[in-house]
CSV table of C-alpha atoms in Angstrom, one decimal:
chain,number,residue,atom,x,y,z
A,1,MET,CA,-2.6,-78.1,101.0
A,2,ALA,CA,-4.7,-78.0,97.9
A,3,LEU,CA,-2.0,-78.8,95.3
A,4,VAL,CA,-3.8,-81.2,92.9
A,5,SER,CA,-3.4,-83.2,89.8
A,6,LEU,CA,-4.5,-81.9,86.4
A,7,ILE,CA,-7.5,-84.3,86.4
A,8,ALA,CA,-8.6,-83.1,89.9
A,9,LEU,CA,-8.1,-79.5,88.9
A,10,VAL,CA,-10.3,-79.8,85.8
A,11,ALA,CA,-13.0,-81.6,87.9
A,12,SER,CA,-12.8,-78.8,90.5
A,13,ALA,CA,-13.0,-76.1,87.8
A,14,ARG,CA,-16.0,-77.7,86.1
A,15,SER,CA,-17.8,-77.9,89.5
A,16,GLY,CA,-17.4,-74.1,89.9
A,17,LYS,CA,-14.4,-74.0,92.3
A,18,LEU,CA,-11.5,-71.5,92.0
A,19,VAL,CA,-8.4,-73.0,90.4
A,20,SER,CA,-4.9,-71.9,89.6
A,21,PHE,CA,-2.5,-73.0,86.8
A,22,PRO,CA,0.5,-71.8,85.0
A,23,THR,CA,0.2,-69.7,81.7
A,24,ASP,CA,2.8,-68.1,79.4
A,25,THR,CA,2.7,-64.8,81.4
A,26,VAL,CA,1.9,-65.3,85.1
A,27,PRO,CA,-0.1,-68.1,86.8
A,28,ALA,CA,-3.8,-67.7,86.4
A,29,LEU,CA,-6.5,-67.7,89.1
A,30,ALA,CA,-9.5,-69.0,87.2
A,31,VAL,CA,-13.2,-69.7,87.6
A,32,ARG,CA,-16.2,-70.7,85.6
A,33,PRO,CA,-17.8,-67.7,83.9
A,34,ASP,CA,-20.9,-67.9,86.0
A,35,ARG,CA,-18.9,-67.7,89.2
A,36,SER,CA,-17.0,-64.4,88.6
A,37,ALA,CA,-18.0,-62.9,92.0
A,38,ASP,CA,-15.8,-65.6,93.7
A,39,ILE,CA,-12.6,-64.1,92.2
A,40,PHE,CA,-13.4,-60.6,93.2
A,41,THR,CA,-14.2,-61.7,96.8
A,42,LEU,CA,-11.0,-63.8,97.1
A,43,LYS,CA,-8.7,-61.2,95.7
A,44,GLN,CA,-10.5,-58.3,97.5
A,45,ARG,CA,-10.6,-56.9,93.9
A,46,SER,CA,-12.5,-53.8,92.9
A,47,PRO,CA,-15.3,-54.6,90.5
A,48,ASP,CA,-14.1,-51.9,88.1
A,49,LYS,CA,-11.0,-54.1,87.3
A,50,PRO,CA,-12.4,-56.5,84.7
A,51,LEU,CA,-11.4,-60.2,84.4
A,52,ILE,CA,-10.1,-61.8,81.2
A,53,LEU,CA,-11.8,-64.8,79.5
A,54,MET,CA,-9.3,-67.5,78.6
A,55,ALA,CA,-10.1,-70.4,76.3
A,56,ALA,CA,-8.3,-73.0,74.1
A,57,SER,CA,-10.0,-71.8,70.9
A,58,TRP,CA,-11.5,-68.6,69.3
A,59,GLU,CA,-14.8,-70.4,68.8
A,60,GLU,CA,-15.3,-70.6,72.6
A,61,PHE,CA,-15.3,-66.8,72.9
A,62,LEU,CA,-18.1,-66.2,70.4
A,63,PRO,CA,-21.1,-66.7,72.8
A,64,PHE,CA,-19.6,-63.9,74.9
A,65,LEU,CA,-18.9,-61.5,72.0
A,66,ASP,CA,-21.1,-59.3,69.9
A,67,ILE,CA,-20.9,-61.5,66.8
A,68,ALA,CA,-23.4,-59.2,64.9
A,69,HIS,CA,-20.7,-56.5,65.0
A,70,PRO,CA,-19.6,-55.4,61.5
A,71,ASP,CA,-15.9,-55.7,62.5
A,72,LEU,CA,-16.0,-59.3,63.6
A,73,ALA,CA,-13.8,-60.4,60.6
A,74,ILE,CA,-11.1,-58.0,61.7
A,75,TRP,CA,-11.2,-59.4,65.3
A,76,GLN,CA,-10.8,-62.9,63.9
A,77,GLN,CA,-7.9,-62.0,61.7
A,78,THR,CA,-6.1,-60.3,64.6
A,79,ALA,CA,-6.9,-63.3,66.9
A,80,GLN,CA,-5.4,-65.7,64.3
A,81,LYS,CA,-2.2,-63.5,64.2
A,82,TYR,CA,-1.7,-63.2,68.0
A,83,PHE,CA,-3.3,-66.3,69.5
A,84,ALA,CA,-2.0,-68.3,71.2
A,85,GLY,CA,0.2,-65.7,72.9
A,86,ALA,CA,0.5,-62.9,75.5
A,87,VAL,CA,-2.0,-60.6,73.8
A,88,THR,CA,-5.5,-59.9,75.3
A,89,LEU,CA,-8.0,-58.5,72.8
A,90,VAL,CA,-10.7,-56.3,74.4
A,91,LEU,CA,-13.9,-56.6,72.2
A,92,PRO,CA,-17.5,-55.6,72.3
A,93,ALA,CA,-19.4,-58.1,74.4
A,94,SER,CA,-22.7,-59.9,73.9
A,95,ASP,CA,-25.3,-59.7,76.6
A,96,ARG,CA,-23.8,-62.9,78.1
A,97,GLY,CA,-20.4,-61.4,77.9
A,98,CYS,CA,-21.5,-58.1,79.6
A,99,ILE,CA,-22.6,-60.0,82.7
A,100,LEU,CA,-19.1,-61.2,83.4
A,101,ASN,CA,-17.7,-57.8,84.4
A,102,GLN,CA,-20.0,-55.4,86.1
A,103,GLY,CA,-20.5,-52.1,84.2
A,104,PHE,CA,-18.5,-53.1,81.1
A,105,THR,CA,-19.8,-53.6,77.6
A,106,THR,CA,-16.5,-55.1,76.5
A,107,LEU,CA,-14.6,-58.3,77.3
A,108,GLY,CA,-10.9,-59.2,77.2
A,109,VAL,CA,-10.2,-62.5,75.6
A,110,ARG,CA,-6.9,-64.5,75.4
A,111,ILE,CA,-5.6,-67.9,74.4
A,112,PRO,CA,-2.4,-68.5,76.4
A,113,ASP,CA,0.7,-69.9,74.7
A,114,SER,CA,1.1,-72.7,77.3
A,115,LYS,CA,0.6,-76.4,76.8
A,116,THR,CA,-0.5,-76.9,80.4
A,117,ALA,CA,-3.0,-74.1,80.3
A,118,ILE,CA,-4.4,-75.2,76.9
A,119,ALA,CA,-4.7,-78.8,78.2
A,120,ILE,CA,-6.8,-77.6,81.1
A,121,LEU,CA,-8.9,-75.1,79.1
A,122,GLN,CA,-9.7,-77.8,76.4
A,123,GLN,CA,-11.4,-79.7,79.2
A,124,THR,CA,-13.0,-76.9,81.2
A,125,GLY,CA,-14.2,-74.6,78.4
A,126,ALA,CA,-13.7,-70.9,78.7
A,127,MET,CA,-12.6,-69.6,82.1
A,128,LEU,CA,-12.6,-66.2,83.7
A,129,THR,CA,-9.0,-65.4,84.8
A,130,THR,CA,-6.8,-62.9,86.6
A,131,SER,CA,-3.3,-63.0,88.1
A,132,ALA,CA,-2.9,-65.0,91.3
A,133,ASN,CA,-2.4,-62.3,94.0
A,134,LYS,CA,-4.3,-60.1,96.4
A,135,SER,CA,-5.4,-56.8,94.7
A,136,ASN,CA,-2.5,-54.3,94.3
A,137,GLU,CA,0.2,-56.9,95.2
A,138,PRO,CA,2.6,-58.3,92.7
A,139,PRO,CA,1.5,-61.5,90.9
A,140,LEU,CA,2.6,-64.8,92.6
A,141,ARG,CA,4.8,-66.8,90.2
A,142,LYS,CA,5.4,-70.0,92.1
A,143,MET,CA,2.6,-72.5,92.4
A,144,ILE,CA,3.7,-73.3,96.0
A,145,GLU,CA,3.3,-69.5,96.9
A,146,ILE,CA,-0.2,-69.5,95.4
A,147,ASN,CA,-1.1,-72.6,97.3
A,148,ASN,CA,0.1,-71.0,100.6
A,149,SER,CA,-1.6,-67.7,99.9
A,150,PHE,CA,-4.9,-69.1,98.7
A,151,PRO,CA,-5.5,-72.4,100.6
A,152,SER,CA,-9.1,-72.6,99.3
A,153,VAL,CA,-7.9,-72.6,95.6
A,154,MET,CA,-7.3,-75.8,93.8
A,155,THR,CA,-3.7,-75.3,92.6
A,156,LEU,CA,-2.0,-77.4,89.9
A,157,GLY,CA,0.9,-79.3,91.6
A,158,ASP,CA,1.4,-82.2,89.2
A,159,GLY,CA,3.8,-82.5,86.3
A,160,ILE,CA,5.4,-79.0,87.1
A,161,ASP,CA,8.0,-77.7,89.5
A,162,ILE,CA,5.9,-76.0,92.1
A,163,THR,CA,8.9,-74.1,93.5
A,164,GLU,CA,10.0,-72.6,90.2
A,165,ARG,CA,8.7,-69.3,88.8
A,166,SER,CA,6.3,-70.0,86.0
A,167,GLY,CA,5.7,-67.9,82.9
A,168,SER,CA,7.6,-64.9,81.6
A,169,GLY,CA,6.4,-62.7,84.5
A,170,LEU,CA,5.4,-60.0,82.0
A,171,PRO,CA,1.7,-59.2,81.7
A,172,SER,CA,-0.1,-59.7,78.4
A,173,THR,CA,-0.4,-56.8,76.0
A,174,VAL,CA,-4.0,-55.5,76.2
A,175,VAL,CA,-5.4,-54.1,73.0
A,176,GLU,CA,-9.0,-52.7,72.7
A,177,TRP,CA,-11.1,-52.4,69.6
A,178,THR,CA,-12.4,-48.9,69.2
A,179,LYS,CA,-14.3,-47.0,66.5
A,180,ASP,CA,-10.8,-45.9,65.3
A,181,GLY,CA,-9.3,-49.4,65.3
A,182,TRP,CA,-7.0,-51.0,67.8
A,183,LEU,CA,-5.8,-49.1,70.8
A,184,VAL,CA,-3.0,-50.5,73.0
A,185,ARG,CA,-4.3,-50.2,76.6
A,186,ARG,CA,-1.3,-51.9,78.3
A,187,GLN,CA,2.0,-52.6,76.7
A,188,GLY,CA,3.1,-56.1,77.9
A,189,ALA,CA,5.1,-59.0,76.7
A,190,VAL,CA,4.2,-58.7,73.0
A,191,SER,CA,4.6,-55.7,70.6
A,192,PHE,CA,1.3,-55.3,68.8
A,193,TYR,CA,1.0,-54.1,65.2
A,194,SER,CA,-2.5,-53.8,64.1
A,195,VAL,CA,-4.0,-55.7,61.3
A,196,LYS,CA,-5.3,-53.1,58.9
A,197,HIS,CA,-9.0,-52.3,58.6
C-alpha cells in the first residue's frame, strides 16, 4: 500500500516519483516535468496523447511557454478569467515546453480549483499530469482504487476519504490558441467563452 500523507507525497514528487492526488475534475497522476516518460510507461499511453502541465500559479507556466509570442497578453487575460478551474489552455510552447510531449509544439496548462491540489502544487512546483487510469479505460475516481491499480504510485491517503469519488468526474474543457483565436478541442466541465482579441 502506498497511501501516503501530504508531506510524504510532496517529498516523493520532488524526488521524481509518480504521485496521485485529487483535483476538481478527476484525480491526477502526476510527475516532475523531466520524468514524463514514466507516466507514458505506467499508463501504457501512446506518446501522441499529450500530458497537461498543472501548477499553482500562472507564473510557473512561463518557462514552458513561448513568452515572446505576440498574443501572450491574451493568454494571460484568459488564464485570469478561467484559472483556477476545469479549463486547460493549449498554448505555443517554449523549447523547454516542447520537450515535455514528443512531437508537439504546444502545451496544455491548467490550475485546478482544488485546495488539496493547490497545496501540493505550491510545494512541488509545476507537475505533468493525466487522469489516473490505464490508457483507454475510464478514469479512476477513488484514491483507494488508484492505490490498488498502481501500487508503485505514491497516492494521497491523508485528510481525504479514500473510498469516496473525488472531483466532478467531468474532464476539463480543452481550448487551444490558434491563428484564428481560441478553438474548443474538448467540451468538458466548463463552458468557454473566448476573451476577445
